[in-house]
mmCIF file of C-alpha atoms in Angstrom:
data_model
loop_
_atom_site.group_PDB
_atom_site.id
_atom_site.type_symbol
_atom_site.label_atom_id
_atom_site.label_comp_id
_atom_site.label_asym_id
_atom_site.label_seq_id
_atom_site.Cartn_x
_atom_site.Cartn_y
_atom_site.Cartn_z
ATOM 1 C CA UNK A 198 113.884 -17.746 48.545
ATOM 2 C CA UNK A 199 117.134 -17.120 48.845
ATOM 3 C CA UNK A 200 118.731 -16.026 52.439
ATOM 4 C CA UNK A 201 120.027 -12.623 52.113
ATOM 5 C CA UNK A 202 116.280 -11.758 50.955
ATOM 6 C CA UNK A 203 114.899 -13.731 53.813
ATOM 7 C CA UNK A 204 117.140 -11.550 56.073
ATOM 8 C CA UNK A 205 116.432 -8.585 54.710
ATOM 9 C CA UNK A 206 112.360 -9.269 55.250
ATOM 10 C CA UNK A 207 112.996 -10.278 58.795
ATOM 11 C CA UNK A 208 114.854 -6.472 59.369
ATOM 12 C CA UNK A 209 112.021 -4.987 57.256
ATOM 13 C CA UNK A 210 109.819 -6.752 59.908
ATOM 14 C CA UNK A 211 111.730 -6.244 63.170
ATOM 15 C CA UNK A 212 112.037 -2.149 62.098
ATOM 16 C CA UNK A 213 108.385 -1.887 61.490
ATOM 17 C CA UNK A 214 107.318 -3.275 64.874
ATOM 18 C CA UNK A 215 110.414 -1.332 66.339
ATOM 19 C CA UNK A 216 108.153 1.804 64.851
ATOM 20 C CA UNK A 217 105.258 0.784 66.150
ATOM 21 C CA UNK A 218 106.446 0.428 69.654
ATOM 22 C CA UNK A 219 108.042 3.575 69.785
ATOM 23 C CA UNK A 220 105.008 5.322 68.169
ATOM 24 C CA UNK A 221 102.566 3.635 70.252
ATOM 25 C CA UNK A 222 104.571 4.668 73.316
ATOM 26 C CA UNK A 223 105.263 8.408 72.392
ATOM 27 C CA UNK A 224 101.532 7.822 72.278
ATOM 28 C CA UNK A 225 100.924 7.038 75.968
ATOM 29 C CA UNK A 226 103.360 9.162 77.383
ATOM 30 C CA UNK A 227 101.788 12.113 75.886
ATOM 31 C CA UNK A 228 98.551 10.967 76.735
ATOM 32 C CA UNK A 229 99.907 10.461 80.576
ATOM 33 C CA UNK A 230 100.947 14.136 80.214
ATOM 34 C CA UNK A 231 97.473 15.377 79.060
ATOM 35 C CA UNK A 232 95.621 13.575 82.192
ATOM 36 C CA UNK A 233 98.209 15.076 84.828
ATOM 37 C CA UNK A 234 97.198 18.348 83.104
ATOM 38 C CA UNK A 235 94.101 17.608 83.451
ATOM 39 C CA UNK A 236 94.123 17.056 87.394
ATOM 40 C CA UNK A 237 93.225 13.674 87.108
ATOM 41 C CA UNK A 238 96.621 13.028 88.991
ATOM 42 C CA UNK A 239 94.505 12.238 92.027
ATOM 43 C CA UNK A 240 93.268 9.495 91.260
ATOM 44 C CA UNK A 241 95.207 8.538 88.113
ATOM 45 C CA UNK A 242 99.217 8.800 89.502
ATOM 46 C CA UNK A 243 101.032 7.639 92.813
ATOM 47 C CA UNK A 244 104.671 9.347 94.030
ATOM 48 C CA UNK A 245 106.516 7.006 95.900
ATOM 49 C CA UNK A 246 110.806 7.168 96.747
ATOM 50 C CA UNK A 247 112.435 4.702 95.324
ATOM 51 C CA UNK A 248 114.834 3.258 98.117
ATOM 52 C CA UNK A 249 116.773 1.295 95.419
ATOM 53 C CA UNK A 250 118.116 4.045 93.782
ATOM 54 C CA UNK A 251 118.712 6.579 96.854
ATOM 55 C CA UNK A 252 122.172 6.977 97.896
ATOM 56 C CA UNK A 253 121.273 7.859 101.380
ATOM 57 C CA UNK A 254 118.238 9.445 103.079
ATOM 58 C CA UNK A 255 119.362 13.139 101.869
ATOM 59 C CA UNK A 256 119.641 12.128 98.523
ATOM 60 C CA UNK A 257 116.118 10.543 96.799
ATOM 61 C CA UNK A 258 114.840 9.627 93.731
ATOM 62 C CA UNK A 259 110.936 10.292 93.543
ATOM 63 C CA UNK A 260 108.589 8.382 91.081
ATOM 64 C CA UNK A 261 105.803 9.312 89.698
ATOM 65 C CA UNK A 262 103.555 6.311 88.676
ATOM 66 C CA UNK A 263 100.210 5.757 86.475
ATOM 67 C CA UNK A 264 98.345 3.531 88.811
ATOM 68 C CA UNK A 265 96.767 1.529 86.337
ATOM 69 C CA UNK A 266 99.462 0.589 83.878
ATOM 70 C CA UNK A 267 102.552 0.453 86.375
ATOM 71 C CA UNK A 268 104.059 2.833 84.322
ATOM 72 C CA UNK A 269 107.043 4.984 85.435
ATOM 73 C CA UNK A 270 105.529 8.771 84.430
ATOM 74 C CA UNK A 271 108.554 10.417 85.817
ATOM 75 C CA UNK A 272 111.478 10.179 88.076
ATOM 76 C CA UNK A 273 113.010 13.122 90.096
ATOM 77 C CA UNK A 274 116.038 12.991 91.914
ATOM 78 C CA UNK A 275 117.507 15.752 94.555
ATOM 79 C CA UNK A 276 118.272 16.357 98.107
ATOM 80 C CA UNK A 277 115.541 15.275 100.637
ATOM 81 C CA UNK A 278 114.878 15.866 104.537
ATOM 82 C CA UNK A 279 116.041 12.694 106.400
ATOM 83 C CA UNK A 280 112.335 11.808 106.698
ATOM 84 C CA UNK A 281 110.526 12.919 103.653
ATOM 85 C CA UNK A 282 107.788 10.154 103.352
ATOM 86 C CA UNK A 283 105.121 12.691 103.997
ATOM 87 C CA UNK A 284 107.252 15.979 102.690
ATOM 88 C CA UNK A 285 106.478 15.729 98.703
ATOM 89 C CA UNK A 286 103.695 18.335 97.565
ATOM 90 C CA UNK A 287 101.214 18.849 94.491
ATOM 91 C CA UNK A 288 100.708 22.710 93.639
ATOM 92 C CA UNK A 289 100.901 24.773 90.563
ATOM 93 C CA UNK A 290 103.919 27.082 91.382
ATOM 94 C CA UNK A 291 104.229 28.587 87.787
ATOM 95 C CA UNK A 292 99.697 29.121 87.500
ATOM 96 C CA UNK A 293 100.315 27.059 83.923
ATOM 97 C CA UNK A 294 97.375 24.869 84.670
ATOM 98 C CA UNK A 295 99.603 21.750 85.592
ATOM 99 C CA UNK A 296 100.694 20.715 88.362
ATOM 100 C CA UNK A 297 103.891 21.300 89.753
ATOM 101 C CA UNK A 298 105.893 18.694 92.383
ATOM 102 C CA UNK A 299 107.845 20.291 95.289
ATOM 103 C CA UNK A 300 109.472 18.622 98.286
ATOM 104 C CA UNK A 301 111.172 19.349 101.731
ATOM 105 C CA UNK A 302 115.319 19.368 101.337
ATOM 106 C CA UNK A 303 116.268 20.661 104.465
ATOM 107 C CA UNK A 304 115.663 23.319 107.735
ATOM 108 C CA UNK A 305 117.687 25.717 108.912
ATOM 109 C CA UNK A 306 118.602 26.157 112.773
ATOM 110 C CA UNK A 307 116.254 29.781 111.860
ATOM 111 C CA UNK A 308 113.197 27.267 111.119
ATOM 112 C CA UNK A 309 113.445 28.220 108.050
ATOM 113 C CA UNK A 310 112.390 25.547 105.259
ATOM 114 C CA UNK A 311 113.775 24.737 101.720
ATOM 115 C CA UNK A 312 112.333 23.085 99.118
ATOM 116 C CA UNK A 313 113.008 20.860 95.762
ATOM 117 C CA UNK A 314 110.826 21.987 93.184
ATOM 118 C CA UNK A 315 110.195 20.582 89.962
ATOM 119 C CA UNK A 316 108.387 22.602 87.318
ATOM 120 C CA UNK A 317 105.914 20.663 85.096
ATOM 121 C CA UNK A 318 106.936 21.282 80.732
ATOM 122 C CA UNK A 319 103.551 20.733 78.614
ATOM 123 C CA UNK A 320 106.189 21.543 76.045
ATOM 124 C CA UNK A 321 108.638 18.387 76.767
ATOM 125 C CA UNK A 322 105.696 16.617 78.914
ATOM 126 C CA UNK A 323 108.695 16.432 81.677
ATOM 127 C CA UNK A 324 108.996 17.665 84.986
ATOM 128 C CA UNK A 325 111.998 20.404 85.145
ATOM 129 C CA UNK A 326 114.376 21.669 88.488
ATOM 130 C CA UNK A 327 113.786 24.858 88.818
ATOM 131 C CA UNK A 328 116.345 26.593 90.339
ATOM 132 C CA UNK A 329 114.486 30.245 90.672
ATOM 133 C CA UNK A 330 111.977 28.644 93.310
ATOM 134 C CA UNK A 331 114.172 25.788 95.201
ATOM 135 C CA UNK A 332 116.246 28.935 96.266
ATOM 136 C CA UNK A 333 112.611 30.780 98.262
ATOM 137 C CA UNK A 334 112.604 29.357 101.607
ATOM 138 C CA UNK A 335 109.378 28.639 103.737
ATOM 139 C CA UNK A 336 107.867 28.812 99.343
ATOM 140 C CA UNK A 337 103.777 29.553 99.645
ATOM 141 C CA UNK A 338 101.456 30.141 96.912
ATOM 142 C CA UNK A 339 100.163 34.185 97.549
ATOM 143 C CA UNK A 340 96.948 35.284 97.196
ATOM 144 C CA UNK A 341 97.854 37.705 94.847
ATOM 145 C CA UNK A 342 96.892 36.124 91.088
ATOM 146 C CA UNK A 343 100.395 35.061 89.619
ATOM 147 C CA UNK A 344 102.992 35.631 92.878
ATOM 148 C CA UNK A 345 104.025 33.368 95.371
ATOM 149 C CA UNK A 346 105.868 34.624 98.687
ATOM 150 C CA UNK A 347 108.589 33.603 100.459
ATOM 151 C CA UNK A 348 109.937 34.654 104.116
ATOM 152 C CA UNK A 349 113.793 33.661 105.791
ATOM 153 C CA UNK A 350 114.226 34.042 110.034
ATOM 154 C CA UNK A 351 117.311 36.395 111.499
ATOM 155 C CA UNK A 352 117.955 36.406 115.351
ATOM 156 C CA UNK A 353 119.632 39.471 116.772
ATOM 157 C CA UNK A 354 120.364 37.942 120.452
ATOM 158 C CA UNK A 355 116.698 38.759 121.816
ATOM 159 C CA UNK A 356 115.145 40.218 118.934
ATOM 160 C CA UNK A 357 114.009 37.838 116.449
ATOM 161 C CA UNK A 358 113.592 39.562 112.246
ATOM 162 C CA UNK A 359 113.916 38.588 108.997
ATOM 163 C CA UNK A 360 112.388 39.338 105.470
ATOM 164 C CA UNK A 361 109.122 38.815 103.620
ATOM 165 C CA UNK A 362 109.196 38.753 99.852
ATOM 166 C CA UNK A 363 106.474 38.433 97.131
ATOM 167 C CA UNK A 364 107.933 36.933 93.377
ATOM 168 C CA UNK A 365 105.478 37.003 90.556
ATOM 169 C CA UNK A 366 105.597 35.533 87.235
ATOM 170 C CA UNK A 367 105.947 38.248 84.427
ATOM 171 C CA UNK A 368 106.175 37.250 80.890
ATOM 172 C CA UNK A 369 107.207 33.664 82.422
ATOM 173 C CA UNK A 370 110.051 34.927 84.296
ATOM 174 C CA UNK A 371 110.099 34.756 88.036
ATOM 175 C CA UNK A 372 110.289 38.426 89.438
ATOM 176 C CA UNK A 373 110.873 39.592 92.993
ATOM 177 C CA UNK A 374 108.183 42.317 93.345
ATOM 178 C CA UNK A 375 108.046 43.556 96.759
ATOM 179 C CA UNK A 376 110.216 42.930 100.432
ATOM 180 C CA UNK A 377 109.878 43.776 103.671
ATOM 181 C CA UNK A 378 112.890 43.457 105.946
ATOM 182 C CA UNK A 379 112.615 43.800 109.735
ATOM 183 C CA UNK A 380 116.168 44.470 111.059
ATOM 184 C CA UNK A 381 117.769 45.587 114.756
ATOM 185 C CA UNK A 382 119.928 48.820 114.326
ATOM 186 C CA UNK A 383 122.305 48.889 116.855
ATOM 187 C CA UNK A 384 123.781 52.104 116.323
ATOM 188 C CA UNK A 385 120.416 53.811 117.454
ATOM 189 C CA UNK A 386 119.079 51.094 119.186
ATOM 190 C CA UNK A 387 115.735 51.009 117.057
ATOM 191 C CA UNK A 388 113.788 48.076 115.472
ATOM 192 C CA UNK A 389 114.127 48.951 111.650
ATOM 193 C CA UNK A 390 111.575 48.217 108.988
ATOM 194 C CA UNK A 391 111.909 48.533 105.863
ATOM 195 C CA UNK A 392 109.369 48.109 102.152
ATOM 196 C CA UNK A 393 110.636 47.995 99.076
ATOM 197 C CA UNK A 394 108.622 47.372 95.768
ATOM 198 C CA UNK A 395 109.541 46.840 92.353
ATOM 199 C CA UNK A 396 110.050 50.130 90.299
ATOM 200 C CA UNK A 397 109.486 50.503 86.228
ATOM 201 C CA UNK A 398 113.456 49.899 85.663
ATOM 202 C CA UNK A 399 112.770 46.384 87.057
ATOM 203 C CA UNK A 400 114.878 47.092 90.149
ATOM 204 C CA UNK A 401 113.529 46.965 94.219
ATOM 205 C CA UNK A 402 113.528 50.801 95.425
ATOM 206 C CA UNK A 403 113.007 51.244 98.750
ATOM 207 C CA UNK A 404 109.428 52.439 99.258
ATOM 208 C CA UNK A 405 109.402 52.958 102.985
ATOM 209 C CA UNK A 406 111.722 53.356 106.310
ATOM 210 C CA UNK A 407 111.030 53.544 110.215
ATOM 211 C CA UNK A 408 112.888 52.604 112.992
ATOM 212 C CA UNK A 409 110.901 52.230 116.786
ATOM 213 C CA UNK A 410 113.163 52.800 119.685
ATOM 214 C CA UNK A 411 114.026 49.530 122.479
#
């Protein structure tokens, strides 16, 4: 047999088991992306930072692991808290039926909390920033079906405020729906509150207005 031919079986060879590999591998990674779907993350997947590849502590790299193989699942990066060991979460932010991985990036001097949240993709089988919720501080799943809330701190020397808001998920995009603002008004000395709620134009009309005197 002459050696170009031998060479050219060997390729023939080496590309077949290169196909296999990758085939066998799409494979597992889909299957890895049915079971977190399936809730089995419990028991089936660890998240652990990986201190290697952090630049500093407000800068991490989060891996998500299949406890039985070893196998890297995913790996998210973004900004951390300086102690974020127990600050990752498990919830289902977008009600897809996957879960959805969120941690704690920072506080404000209000108290008020920020997150990192990463959207889970049946689509891609890939966990995605989004930047529509990592904006929401102090981000809570609502008990109305669809919405989650989210609520920011303002101090007025004595008189603490601040705003309530409830975002729901309509036709898959994220939607403020309804806010409540508590405010001081100086000018007549009054606590003001105010409601709005999303009109039929898409836009926040102000549904509701009172102001109680000091």
């Amino acid at each position: 047999m002459k050696t170009d031919e031998i060479l050219s079986i060997w390729l023939n060879s080496a590309m077949y088991v290169l196909s296999c590999f990758m085939f066998f591998s799409i494979i597992l990674h889909a299957e890895e992306g049915v079971n977190w779907c399936n809730h089995t993350h419990d028991s089936n997947y660890v998240l652990e930072w990986d201190e290697t590849n952090s630049k500093d502590l407000s800068e991490r790299t989060l891996l998500v692991k299949n406890k039985l193989s070893g196998n890297i699942f995913a790996i998210l990066k973004g900004e951390a808290s300086y102690e974020p060991a127990d600050h990752f979460y498990i919830d289902d932010y977008n009600f897809d039926g996957c879960q959805d991985i969120s941690w704690v990036n920072g506080m404000n001097a209000n108290g008020d909390v920020t997150y990192e949240v990463f959207l889970y993709s049946k689509a891609s089988s890939t966990f995605i920033y989004s930047d529509d919720l990592s904006v929401i501080p102090n981000l809570k799943i609502s008990q109305q079906p669809n919405c989650l809330s989210g609520s920011s701190a303002k101090t007025y020397g004595d008189f603490f405020g601040g705003t309530n808001s409830t975002y729901c998920w309509i036709n898959s995009t994220l939607v403020e729906t309804e806010r409540s603002e508590l405010s001081m008004d100086t000018e007549h000395m009054c606590s003001k509150s105010q409601k709005y709620r999303l009109n039929s134009d898409g836009h926040l009309n102000l549904q509701k207005e009172s102001c109680e005197s000091f």
